[in-house]
Coordinates of C-alpha atoms and ligand atoms in Angstrom, one line a residue:
M16 CA 0.0 0.0 0.0
C17 CA 1.2 3.5 -0.6
G18 CA 3.5 5.1 2.0
I19 CA 4.2 8.7 2.9
F20 CA 7.3 10.2 4.5
G21 CA 8.2 13.8 5.1
Y22 CA 10.8 15.8 6.9
V23 CA 11.5 19.4 7.7
G24 CA 14.5 20.2 9.9
S25 CA 18.2 21.1 10.0
H26 CA 19.7 18.1 8.2
T27 CA 20.1 17.3 4.5
A28 CA 16.7 15.9 3.6
S29 CA 17.4 13.4 0.8
P30 CA 19.1 10.6 2.8
I31 CA 16.4 11.0 5.5
L32 CA 13.7 10.7 2.9
L33 CA 15.3 7.7 1.3
E34 CA 15.7 5.9 4.6
G35 CA 12.1 6.7 5.4
L36 CA 10.9 5.2 2.2
R37 CA 13.0 2.0 2.8
T38 CA 11.2 1.5 6.1
L39 CA 7.9 1.7 4.3
E40 CA 9.0 -0.8 1.6
Y41 CA 7.4 -3.7 3.5
R42 CA 3.9 -2.3 2.8
G43 CA 4.2 -3.1 -0.9
Y44 CA 4.8 -0.6 -3.7
D45 CA 5.6 -0.4 -7.4
S46 CA 7.3 3.0 -7.7
A47 CA 8.6 5.8 -5.5
G48 CA 9.5 9.5 -5.6
I49 CA 10.7 12.5 -3.6
F50 CA 10.3 16.2 -3.8
I51 CA 12.8 18.6 -2.2
P52 CA 12.0 22.3 -2.5
G53 CA 14.4 24.0 -4.8
S54 CA 15.7 20.7 -6.2
G55 CA 12.5 19.3 -7.7
V56 CA 11.1 15.9 -8.1
V57 CA 12.9 12.6 -8.6
K58 CA 10.9 9.4 -9.4
A59 CA 11.6 5.8 -10.3
V60 CA 9.7 2.7 -11.0
G61 CA 10.6 -0.5 -9.0
P62 CA 12.7 -0.8 -5.9
I63 CA 13.8 2.2 -3.8
D64 CA 17.3 1.4 -5.0
N65 CA 16.3 2.6 -8.5
L66 CA 15.3 5.9 -6.9
A67 CA 18.4 6.1 -4.8
K68 CA 20.6 5.7 -7.9
K69 CA 19.1 8.8 -9.3
I70 CA 19.7 10.8 -6.1
T71 CA 23.2 12.0 -5.0
D72 CA 24.0 13.1 -1.5
T73 CA 24.7 16.5 -2.9
I74 CA 21.0 17.4 -3.3
P75 CA 20.6 20.4 -1.2
G76 CA 17.6 21.1 0.9
T77 CA 16.6 20.3 4.5
S78 CA 12.9 19.5 3.9
G79 CA 11.0 17.3 1.5
I80 CA 8.2 14.8 1.0
A81 CA 8.5 11.2 -0.3
H82 CA 6.2 8.5 -1.4
T83 CA 6.0 4.8 -2.3
R84 CA 3.1 4.1 -4.7
W85 CA 1.0 1.1 -5.1
A86 CA -0.9 1.6 -8.3
T87 CA -4.7 2.1 -8.1
H88 CA -5.5 4.8 -10.7
G89 CA -3.1 4.3 -13.7
A90 CA -0.3 1.9 -14.4
P91 CA 2.9 1.7 -12.2
T92 CA 4.9 4.1 -14.4
E93 CA 7.3 6.9 -13.5
A94 CA 4.8 9.5 -14.7
N95 CA 2.1 8.1 -12.4
A96 CA 4.5 7.9 -9.4
H97 CA 4.2 10.6 -6.7
P98 CA 4.9 13.5 -6.0
H99 CA 2.5 15.2 -8.4
K100 CA 2.7 18.9 -9.2
D101 CA 0.3 21.6 -10.1
Q102 CA 0.2 23.5 -13.4
S103 CA 2.6 26.2 -12.3
E104 CA 5.0 23.6 -10.9
N105 CA 4.9 25.2 -7.5
V106 CA 2.8 22.8 -5.4
F107 CA 3.8 19.2 -4.9
V108 CA 1.6 16.5 -3.4
V109 CA 2.0 12.9 -2.1
H110 CA -1.2 11.1 -1.4
N111 CA -2.5 7.8 0.0
G112 CA -6.2 7.0 -0.6
I113 CA -8.6 7.5 -3.4
I114 CA -10.2 10.7 -4.6
E115 CA -13.6 9.3 -5.7
N116 CA -14.8 12.4 -7.5
Y117 CA -11.5 13.0 -9.4
S118 CA -13.1 12.7 -12.8
L119 CA -15.6 15.5 -12.1
L120 CA -12.9 17.7 -10.6
K121 CA -10.6 17.0 -13.6
E122 CA -13.3 18.0 -16.0
S123 CA -13.9 21.3 -14.2
L124 CA -10.2 22.0 -14.0
K125 CA -9.9 21.3 -17.7
V126 CA -12.5 23.9 -18.4
Q127 CA -10.2 26.4 -16.5
G128 CA -7.4 25.5 -18.9
I129 CA -5.5 23.0 -16.7
T130 CA -3.9 20.2 -18.5
F131 CA -3.0 16.7 -17.2
E132 CA 0.0 14.4 -17.8
T133 CA -0.9 11.4 -15.8
D134 CA -3.8 9.0 -15.1
T135 CA -3.8 9.6 -11.4
D136 CA -6.4 11.0 -9.0
T137 CA -3.5 12.6 -7.1
E138 CA -2.5 14.8 -10.0
V139 CA -6.1 16.2 -10.0
L140 CA -5.6 17.0 -6.3
A141 CA -2.3 18.7 -6.9
K142 CA -3.7 20.8 -9.7
L143 CA -6.7 21.7 -7.6
I144 CA -4.5 22.9 -4.8
G145 CA -2.4 24.9 -7.3
V146 CA -5.5 26.7 -8.6
N147 CA -6.5 27.6 -5.0
Y148 CA -3.0 28.7 -4.0
H149 CA -2.8 32.4 -3.5
G150 CA 0.3 32.6 -1.2
D151 CA -1.1 30.6 1.7
L152 CA -0.5 26.8 1.3
L153 CA -2.6 25.8 4.3
E154 CA -5.6 27.7 3.0
A155 CA -5.1 26.3 -0.5
V156 CA -5.1 22.7 0.8
K157 CA -8.1 23.5 3.1
S158 CA -10.3 25.0 0.4
S159 CA -9.4 22.2 -2.1
L160 CA -10.2 19.5 0.4
Q161 CA -13.7 21.0 0.8
L162 CA -14.3 19.9 -2.8
V163 CA -12.9 16.4 -2.5
Q164 CA -14.8 13.2 -1.9
G165 CA -12.9 10.1 -1.0
T166 CA -10.1 9.3 1.3
Y167 CA -6.7 10.8 1.8
G168 CA -3.5 11.0 3.8
L169 CA -1.6 13.7 2.1
A170 CA 1.5 15.8 2.4
V171 CA 1.9 19.0 0.4
M172 CA 4.8 21.4 -0.1
S173 CA 5.4 24.5 -2.1
D174 CA 8.6 25.8 -3.6
R175 CA 7.6 29.2 -2.4
D176 CA 7.3 28.1 1.2
P177 CA 10.1 25.5 1.5
D178 CA 10.1 25.1 5.3
K179 CA 6.5 24.0 5.7
I180 CA 4.7 20.7 5.0
V181 CA 0.9 20.8 5.1
V182 CA -0.6 17.4 5.9
A183 CA -4.2 16.2 6.1
R184 CA -6.0 13.0 6.9
L185 CA -9.3 11.5 6.1
G186 CA -9.5 7.7 6.1
S187 CA -5.8 7.1 5.5
P188 CA -3.4 7.3 8.5
L189 CA -0.7 9.9 9.1
V190 CA 1.4 10.5 12.2
I191 CA 3.7 13.4 13.0
G192 CA 7.1 12.6 14.6
I193 CA 8.7 15.0 17.0
G194 CA 12.4 14.8 16.3
K195 CA 15.3 16.6 17.9
D196 CA 16.3 18.7 15.0
G197 CA 13.0 18.9 13.1
H198 CA 9.7 17.3 12.5
L199 CA 8.7 14.3 10.4
V200 CA 5.5 12.8 9.1
A201 CA 4.7 9.3 8.0
S202 CA 1.8 7.1 7.1
D203 CA 3.2 4.4 9.4
P204 CA 4.8 5.1 12.8
S205 CA 7.4 2.4 12.2
A206 CA 9.0 4.8 9.7
L207 CA 9.6 7.3 12.4
V208 CA 11.2 5.0 15.1
S209 CA 14.8 5.6 14.0
H210 CA 14.2 9.3 14.5
T211 CA 11.9 9.6 17.4
K212 CA 9.4 7.7 19.6
D213 CA 7.4 10.8 20.3
V214 CA 4.5 11.0 17.9
V215 CA 1.2 12.7 17.4
Y216 CA -1.5 10.7 15.5
L217 CA -3.7 12.7 13.2
N218 CA -7.5 12.1 13.3
D219 CA -9.8 12.1 10.3
G220 CA -10.6 15.6 9.4
D221 CA -7.3 17.0 10.8
I222 CA -5.1 19.3 8.8
A223 CA -1.7 20.2 10.2
V224 CA 1.3 22.5 9.3
I225 CA 4.7 21.0 10.1
E226 CA 7.7 23.2 10.5
K227 CA 11.2 22.7 11.8
D228 CA 10.5 23.9 15.3
Q229 CA 6.7 23.6 15.6
Y230 CA 3.6 22.0 14.3
S231 CA -0.1 23.0 14.6
I232 CA -3.2 20.9 14.0
T233 CA -6.7 22.2 13.2
T234 CA -9.7 20.6 11.7
L235 CA -10.8 21.3 8.2
K236 CA -13.4 23.5 9.8
G237 CA -10.7 25.5 11.5
E238 CA -11.0 24.3 15.1
N239 CA -7.6 24.1 16.9
Q240 CA -6.6 20.6 18.1
N241 CA -4.3 20.4 21.1
R242 CA -3.3 16.8 20.8
K243 CA -0.7 15.3 23.2
A244 CA 2.3 13.4 21.9
E245 CA 2.3 9.7 22.5
K246 CA 5.2 7.2 22.8
I247 CA 5.8 4.5 20.3
E248 CA 6.5 1.3 22.2
W249 CA 8.4 -0.6 19.5
D250 CA 12.1 -0.6 19.1
L251 CA 13.8 -0.4 15.7
E252 CA 15.5 -3.7 16.5
E253 CA 12.1 -5.4 16.8
I254 CA 11.5 -4.3 13.2
K255 CA 14.8 -5.7 11.8
K256 CA 15.3 -9.2 10.6
D257 CA 17.3 -10.4 13.6
G258 CA 19.6 -12.7 11.7
Y259 CA 16.8 -14.5 9.8
D260 CA 16.8 -14.4 6.0
H261 CA 13.2 -13.3 5.9
Y262 CA 10.8 -11.5 8.1
L263 CA 8.2 -14.3 7.5
L264 CA 10.5 -16.9 9.1
K265 CA 11.5 -14.5 11.9
E266 CA 7.9 -13.8 12.7
I267 CA 6.9 -17.5 12.7
M268 CA 9.8 -18.3 15.0
E269 CA 8.7 -15.4 17.3
I270 CA 5.3 -16.9 17.8
P271 CA 6.1 -18.5 21.3
T272 CA 7.4 -15.1 22.5
T273 CA 4.4 -13.4 20.9
V274 CA 2.0 -15.6 22.9
E275 CA 4.0 -14.8 26.1
N276 CA 3.7 -11.1 25.4
T277 CA 0.0 -11.4 24.6
I278 CA -0.8 -13.2 27.9
R279 CA 1.7 -11.4 30.1
G280 CA 0.1 -10.0 33.2
R281 CA -3.4 -10.9 32.0
L282 CA -3.9 -14.3 33.6
I283 CA -5.1 -14.9 37.1
S284 CA -4.2 -18.6 37.5
D285 CA -5.7 -19.4 40.9
K286 CA -9.0 -17.8 40.1
G287 CA -9.2 -19.2 36.6
R288 CA -9.8 -15.7 35.3
V289 CA -8.2 -13.1 33.1
K290 CA -7.7 -9.4 33.4
L291 CA -7.9 -7.3 30.3
G292 CA -7.3 -3.7 31.2
G293 CA -8.7 -2.3 27.9
L294 CA -12.1 -3.9 28.6
E295 CA -12.4 -2.7 32.1
G296 CA -15.6 -0.7 32.4
Y297 CA -17.2 -2.8 29.8
I298 CA -17.4 -6.2 31.6
D299 CA -21.1 -5.9 32.4
K300 CA -21.9 -4.9 28.8
L301 CA -19.9 -7.9 27.4
T302 CA -21.4 -10.4 29.8
S303 CA -25.0 -9.3 29.1
L304 CA -24.6 -9.5 25.4
H305 CA -27.0 -11.7 23.4
R306 CA -24.7 -11.9 20.4
L307 CA -21.2 -10.8 19.4
T308 CA -20.5 -10.0 15.8
I309 CA -16.9 -10.4 14.9
T310 CA -15.9 -8.4 11.8
A311 CA -12.5 -8.5 10.0
C312 CA -10.8 -9.2 6.7
G313 CA -8.5 -12.0 5.4
S314 CA -6.6 -13.9 8.1
A315 CA -8.1 -11.8 10.8
A316 CA -11.5 -13.0 9.7
Y317 CA -10.3 -16.6 9.9
A318 CA -9.0 -15.9 13.4
G319 CA -12.5 -14.5 14.1
E320 CA -14.0 -17.8 12.8
V321 CA -11.9 -19.7 15.3
G322 CA -13.1 -17.2 17.9
R323 CA -16.7 -18.1 17.1
Y324 CA -16.1 -21.7 18.1
I325 CA -14.3 -20.6 21.2
F326 CA -16.8 -18.0 22.4
E327 CA -19.8 -20.3 21.7
E328 CA -18.3 -23.3 23.4
Y329 CA -16.6 -21.6 26.4
A330 CA -18.3 -18.2 26.9
D331 CA -21.8 -19.4 26.1
L332 CA -22.1 -16.4 23.8
P333 CA -23.7 -16.7 20.3
V334 CA -21.3 -15.3 17.7
S335 CA -21.6 -14.4 14.0
V336 CA -18.6 -13.6 11.9
E337 CA -18.9 -11.1 9.1
L338 CA -16.4 -10.2 6.5
A339 CA -16.1 -6.5 7.0
S340 CA -16.3 -5.8 3.2
E341 CA -19.7 -7.6 3.1
Y342 CA -21.0 -6.3 6.4
R343 CA -20.5 -2.7 5.5
Y344 CA -22.7 -3.0 2.4
R345 CA -25.5 -5.4 3.4
T346 CA -28.7 -4.7 5.2
S347 CA -28.1 -6.2 8.6
L348 CA -30.9 -6.6 11.1
V349 CA -29.4 -5.0 14.2
D350 CA -29.9 -6.8 17.5
P351 CA -29.6 -4.0 20.1
K352 CA -28.2 -6.5 22.6
S353 CA -25.3 -7.3 20.3
A354 CA -21.9 -5.7 19.9
I355 CA -19.1 -5.7 17.3
L356 CA -15.7 -7.1 17.8
A357 CA -13.3 -5.8 15.1
V358 CA -10.1 -7.8 14.6
S359 CA -7.2 -6.2 12.8
Q360 CA -3.4 -6.4 13.0
S361 CA -2.8 -3.1 11.3
G362 CA -5.7 -1.3 12.8
E363 CA -6.0 0.5 9.5
T364 CA -7.9 -1.9 7.2
A365 CA -10.4 0.3 5.4
D366 CA -13.3 -2.2 5.3
T367 CA -12.9 -3.1 9.0
L368 CA -12.9 0.5 9.9
A369 CA -16.0 1.2 7.8
A370 CA -17.8 -1.8 9.5
I371 CA -17.0 -0.2 12.9
R372 CA -18.3 3.1 11.8
L373 CA -21.5 1.6 10.5
A374 CA -22.0 -0.4 13.7
K375 CA -21.6 2.8 15.7
K376 CA -24.3 4.5 13.6
Q377 CA -26.5 1.5 14.3
G378 CA -26.0 2.3 18.0
L379 CA -23.8 -0.7 18.8
N380 CA -20.8 -0.8 21.1
T381 CA -17.6 -1.7 19.2
F382 CA -14.7 -3.5 20.6
G383 CA -11.4 -4.3 19.0
I384 CA -8.5 -6.7 19.0
V385 CA -5.8 -4.6 17.4
N386 CA -2.0 -5.0 17.2
V387 CA -0.8 -1.5 16.1
V388 CA -1.1 0.8 19.1
G389 CA -2.7 4.1 18.3
S390 CA -4.0 2.9 14.9
T391 CA -7.3 4.3 13.7
I392 CA -9.4 1.2 14.6
A393 CA -7.8 1.1 18.0
R394 CA -8.8 4.7 18.6
E395 CA -12.2 4.5 17.1
N396 CA -13.4 1.5 19.1
D397 CA -15.2 2.0 22.4
A398 CA -12.7 -0.4 24.1
G399 CA -10.4 -3.2 23.2
V400 CA -7.4 -5.4 23.7
Y401 CA -4.0 -4.9 22.2
N402 CA -2.3 -8.1 21.0
H403 CA 1.2 -7.0 21.9
A404 CA 2.5 -9.1 19.0
G405 CA 5.1 -6.4 18.1
P406 CA 5.6 -5.1 14.6
E407 CA 4.7 -7.6 11.9
V408 CA 6.5 -6.7 8.7
S409 CA 5.9 -9.8 6.5
I410 CA 2.8 -9.3 4.4
A411 CA 1.6 -12.8 5.3
S412 CA 0.2 -12.4 8.8
T413 CA 1.3 -15.2 11.2
K414 CA 2.2 -14.1 14.7
A415 CA -0.5 -11.5 14.7
V416 CA -3.1 -14.0 13.7
I417 CA -2.0 -16.3 16.6
S418 CA -2.2 -13.5 19.1
Q419 CA -5.7 -12.6 17.9
V420 CA -6.9 -16.1 18.7
V421 CA -5.1 -16.0 22.0
V422 CA -6.9 -12.7 22.9
M423 CA -10.2 -14.3 22.0
A424 CA -9.5 -17.3 24.2
M425 CA -8.7 -14.8 27.0
M426 CA -11.9 -12.9 26.3
S427 CA -13.9 -16.1 26.4
V428 CA -12.6 -16.7 30.0
L429 CA -13.4 -13.1 30.9
I430 CA -17.0 -13.4 29.7
G431 CA -17.4 -17.1 30.4
R432 CA -16.5 -16.8 34.1
E433 CA -19.2 -14.2 34.5
R434 CA -21.7 -16.6 32.8
K435 CA -21.6 -20.4 33.1
M436 CA -17.8 -21.2 33.0
S437 CA -16.7 -23.1 36.1
L438 CA -13.7 -22.3 38.1
E439 CA -12.2 -25.6 37.0
T440 CA -12.6 -24.8 33.3
G441 CA -11.3 -21.3 33.8
K442 CA -8.2 -22.7 35.5
E443 CA -7.7 -25.3 32.7
I444 CA -7.8 -22.7 30.0
V445 CA -5.5 -20.3 31.9
Q446 CA -3.1 -23.2 32.3
A447 CA -3.4 -24.1 28.6
L448 CA -2.5 -20.6 27.7
V449 CA 0.6 -20.7 30.0
E450 CA 1.7 -23.9 28.4
L451 CA 1.0 -22.8 24.8
P452 CA 4.4 -21.2 24.0
N453 CA 6.1 -24.5 24.7
A454 CA 3.7 -26.5 22.6
I455 CA 4.4 -24.1 19.7
K456 CA 8.1 -24.4 20.3
N457 CA 7.8 -28.1 19.9
V458 CA 6.3 -27.6 16.4
L459 CA 8.9 -25.0 15.4
E460 CA 11.7 -27.4 16.4
Q461 CA 10.5 -29.6 13.5
K462 CA 11.2 -27.0 10.9
S463 CA 13.8 -29.0 9.1
D464 CA 11.4 -31.9 8.7
I465 CA 8.7 -29.5 7.4
E466 CA 11.2 -28.0 5.0
A467 CA 11.8 -31.5 3.6
I468 CA 8.1 -32.1 3.2
A469 CA 7.8 -28.7 1.5
K470 CA 10.4 -29.7 -1.1
K471 CA 8.4 -32.9 -1.8
Y472 CA 5.1 -30.9 -2.3
K473 CA 6.4 -27.8 -3.9
D474 CA 5.5 -28.6 -7.5
Y475 CA 1.9 -29.4 -7.1
R476 CA -0.4 -26.8 -8.6
D477 CA -3.4 -27.3 -6.4
F478 CA -4.1 -28.1 -2.8
V479 CA -7.1 -28.7 -0.6
F480 CA -6.9 -28.0 3.1
M481 CA -9.5 -29.7 5.2
G482 CA -10.6 -29.6 8.8
R483 CA -13.6 -29.8 11.0
N484 CA -14.9 -27.7 13.9
A485 CA -12.4 -25.0 14.8
H486 CA -10.0 -26.6 12.4
F487 CA -12.2 -25.6 9.5
P488 CA -11.2 -22.0 9.7
I489 CA -7.7 -23.2 10.3
A490 CA -7.9 -25.0 6.9
L491 CA -9.0 -21.7 5.3
E492 CA -6.1 -20.0 6.9
G493 CA -3.6 -22.7 5.8
A494 CA -4.9 -22.4 2.3
L495 CA -4.7 -18.6 2.3
K496 CA -1.1 -18.6 3.5
L497 CA -0.1 -21.1 0.8
K498 CA -1.8 -19.0 -1.8
E499 CA -0.3 -15.7 -0.9
V500 CA 3.2 -16.9 -0.2
T501 CA 3.6 -19.5 -3.0
Y502 CA 0.9 -18.5 -5.6
I503 CA -0.2 -22.1 -5.5
H504 CA -4.0 -22.6 -5.9
A505 CA -5.4 -23.8 -2.5
E506 CA -8.8 -24.1 -1.1
G507 CA -10.0 -24.7 2.4
Y508 CA -13.0 -27.0 3.1
A509 CA -14.9 -28.3 6.1
G510 CA -14.3 -32.1 6.1
G511 CA -18.0 -32.8 5.9
E512 CA -18.2 -30.7 2.7
L513 CA -15.8 -32.8 0.8
K514 CA -18.3 -35.2 -0.7
H515 CA -20.6 -32.3 -1.7
G516 CA -18.3 -31.4 -4.6
P517 CA -14.6 -30.9 -4.0
I518 CA -13.8 -34.6 -3.9
A519 CA -14.4 -34.6 -7.7
M520 CA -11.2 -32.7 -8.2
L521 CA -9.0 -35.1 -6.3
D522 CA -6.5 -37.4 -8.0
K523 CA -2.8 -38.1 -7.7
N524 CA -1.9 -34.6 -8.7
F525 CA -4.1 -32.9 -6.1
P526 CA -2.8 -33.2 -2.5
V527 CA -4.9 -32.7 0.6
V528 CA -3.6 -31.2 3.9
A529 CA -5.9 -32.7 6.6
F530 CA -6.1 -31.5 10.2
A531 CA -6.9 -34.5 12.3
P532 CA -6.4 -33.6 16.0
Q533 CA -7.8 -36.2 18.5
D534 CA -10.9 -34.3 19.3
H535 CA -14.6 -35.3 19.1
V536 CA -14.6 -35.2 15.3
Y537 CA -11.4 -37.2 14.9
E538 CA -13.1 -40.4 13.6
K539 CA -15.0 -38.3 11.0
M540 CA -11.7 -36.9 9.8
V541 CA -10.2 -40.4 9.6
S542 CA -13.1 -41.4 7.4
N543 CA -12.5 -38.3 5.2
I544 CA -8.8 -39.2 4.9
E545 CA -9.7 -42.8 3.8
E546 CA -12.1 -41.3 1.2
I547 CA -9.3 -39.1 -0.1
K548 CA -6.8 -42.0 -0.2
A549 CA -9.3 -44.0 -2.2
R550 CA -9.1 -41.3 -4.9
G551 CA -5.3 -41.6 -5.0
A552 CA -4.7 -38.0 -3.8
P553 CA -1.5 -37.5 -1.7
V554 CA -2.4 -36.8 2.0
L555 CA -0.4 -34.7 4.4
V556 CA -1.9 -35.0 7.8
I557 CA -1.4 -32.7 10.8
A558 CA -2.0 -35.0 13.7
N559 CA -1.4 -35.2 17.4
T560 CA 1.8 -36.7 18.6
G561 CA 1.6 -40.5 19.0
D562 CA -1.4 -41.0 16.6
D563 CA -0.5 -44.2 14.8
Q564 CA -3.9 -44.6 13.1
V565 CA -3.5 -41.6 10.7
S566 CA 0.2 -42.4 10.1
R567 CA -0.9 -45.7 8.5
L568 CA -3.2 -43.8 6.1
A569 CA -1.2 -40.6 5.4
D570 CA 1.6 -40.1 2.9
D571 CA 3.2 -37.7 5.3
V572 CA 2.4 -36.7 8.9
I573 CA 3.5 -33.6 10.9
Y574 CA 2.9 -34.3 14.5
V575 CA 1.8 -31.5 16.9
P576 CA 1.4 -31.8 20.6
R577 CA -2.1 -32.5 21.9
V578 CA -3.2 -29.5 23.9
H579 CA -6.4 -28.1 25.4
S580 CA -9.0 -27.9 22.6
I581 CA -9.3 -24.1 23.0
V582 CA -5.7 -23.7 21.8
Q583 CA -5.3 -26.8 19.6
P584 CA -6.2 -24.8 16.4
I585 CA -3.3 -22.5 17.2
V586 CA -0.8 -25.4 17.6
S587 CA -2.2 -27.1 14.4
V588 CA -1.8 -24.1 12.1
I589 CA 1.9 -23.5 12.8
P590 CA 3.1 -26.3 10.4
T591 CA 1.1 -24.7 7.6
Y592 CA 3.0 -21.4 8.1
L593 CA 6.3 -23.2 7.8
L594 CA 5.0 -25.2 4.9
A595 CA 4.1 -22.1 3.0
Y596 CA 7.4 -20.4 3.9
Y597 CA 9.5 -23.3 2.7
I598 CA 7.6 -23.9 -0.5
G599 CA 7.9 -20.2 -1.2
I600 CA 11.7 -20.4 -0.6
A601 CA 12.0 -23.6 -2.7
K602 CA 10.2 -21.7 -5.5
D603 CA 12.6 -18.7 -5.1
L604 CA 9.8 -16.3 -4.4
N605 CA 9.8 -13.1 -2.4
V606 CA 8.1 -14.6 0.6
D607 CA 8.0 -11.3 2.6
R608 CA 6.5 -9.3 -0.1
P609 CA 4.3 -11.4 -2.4
R610 CA 3.2 -9.8 -5.7
N611 CA 0.0 -7.7 -5.8
L612 CA -0.3 -7.7 -2.0
T613 CA 0.1 -5.0 0.6
K614 CA 0.5 -5.2 4.4
S615 CA -2.2 -2.9 5.3
V616 CA -5.2 -2.5 3.0
T617 CA -6.2 1.1 3.6
V618 CA -8.3 1.3 0.5
E619 CA -11.4 -0.8 -0.2
Ligands
M6R16 O1 -4.3 -5.6 9.3 P1 -5.5 -6.5 9.2 O2 -5.4 -7.6 10.2 O3 -6.8 -5.8 9.4 O4 -5.4 -7.2 7.8 C1 -6.4 -8.1 7.4 C2 -6.0 -8.8 6.1 O5 -5.7 -7.9 5.1 C3 -4.8 -9.7 6.4 O6 -5.0 -10.6 7.4 C4 -4.4 -10.4 5.1 O7 -5.4 -11.4 4.8 C5 -3.0 -11.1 5.3 N1 -2.2 -10.8 4.1 C6 -3.1 -12.5 5.5 O8 -1.8 -13.1 5.6

């Protein structure tokens, strides 16, 4: 997804801007560019290195704006890359988001004699600001934004006012960094960490002027905003690769520590209870709910599906799971005794955010499970729980997904203990969470075996992942991870659905990954595996340690420890993360940044 970085201070801007862009690389992009007042614009298609080759350290100027573009309007060409300029080549704009009424604005600008060189909506915005610029950049941006429909995080500079960056936000995140020798702005706080941990998050409707020694924030309507600086909790070291070849492997190997961080200080073992500070004040509301609607996208939605099994079984709470992109556009019959639980790693996913806003309009309380502290979803929810998974850089989400399920297990104890959950069950679940990191370590220790299995399976073109009960969404998650990391076609199915269609596809070229933990549907899974074997399809089973029955049926088995059923899906999904990683590596793919994908989907 597009990234913005800006700096105004006392140091030479170009190396700072380039470094800022490099920290935003993980979000996914296809071109990049910078603008430095007095020195103009430099752009390049492809990696930041292509841009860096065009920039020498001798570029003067101590302020500038920079951008990584992920094409939405127009092909990924140099012309379409940001920054874009106005007609008089005085105003320069970098922009994340989508200007929905750009065609209309473009037509009316054309009538005024303005010409266009690119296919982008951002050029329209730059030209509009240029038309409205009469010596005051802030006013020009303000008056232009009154005409704009859509979403934006934007940074604007003028050659005539080189020590000022005007930034504005509506639906696309921006954060100001308070540095020692100047101020910074970025679309992602991780880009600021090497300069400062003191940041100010902008809200939707904010417009700010950033200068070397000061910044000021108002709303588009002109109301002053005195917002306090907050501290970023993450270290730069946490964002680096830590000796691993890829972030994806680093983040998978970090899962045991992630779980420890997610549960730290939150479990009350002797009482079989949990304490979630972010939900204090809302316990009565949560325990008196008639229904919880979990809304999310992608893997976070699959985590939510696992959560459905958990909440219904352990918290006695009916749950629906809604893909945020569907929920926001469908007519939903609102149960006033329900609430929304939004699950999001980034806290910036556009559809999830829209779902929360809709639910608020419907009069519902909204809760969140969010990883990125201070993100929009975290701030807009009534209350919520932070995952504490640390920064997740790889586009394929792994440790964050695990921590989402862990939080839902904790929430089920929080709610369940106020409802029907016994002290004994509460204690068992708390103990299961304490023991979870070791169970996960046991799976991670098998990574060489899983690498060997990956090499054996890497050339198949299609896969089915299959599971029952809470392992059905785990099958969906395993299939999604294989798709995004290796580009292999994979589908997830509930075991019981196999004979309703998908079994027709199976033959010796179509392997099945089957989750068969020793739970109450184990025998059903064994029957499914027998049916698959009868069609000659290779079967890779993820089974509990010591299970000889499946090992006789399967072509390959990955054994995972048998743990409490509430956390078994977590332990079972780990091999599929390693499988996707090692198949991706065997295929020589960019596993951290798969094609066409972006870390945080801030446009719908
Ligand atoms: O940041 P979010 O958790 O809201 O992101 C949701 C999805 O975009 C995300 O889980 C996506 O599906 C991942 N690439 C999956 O690995």
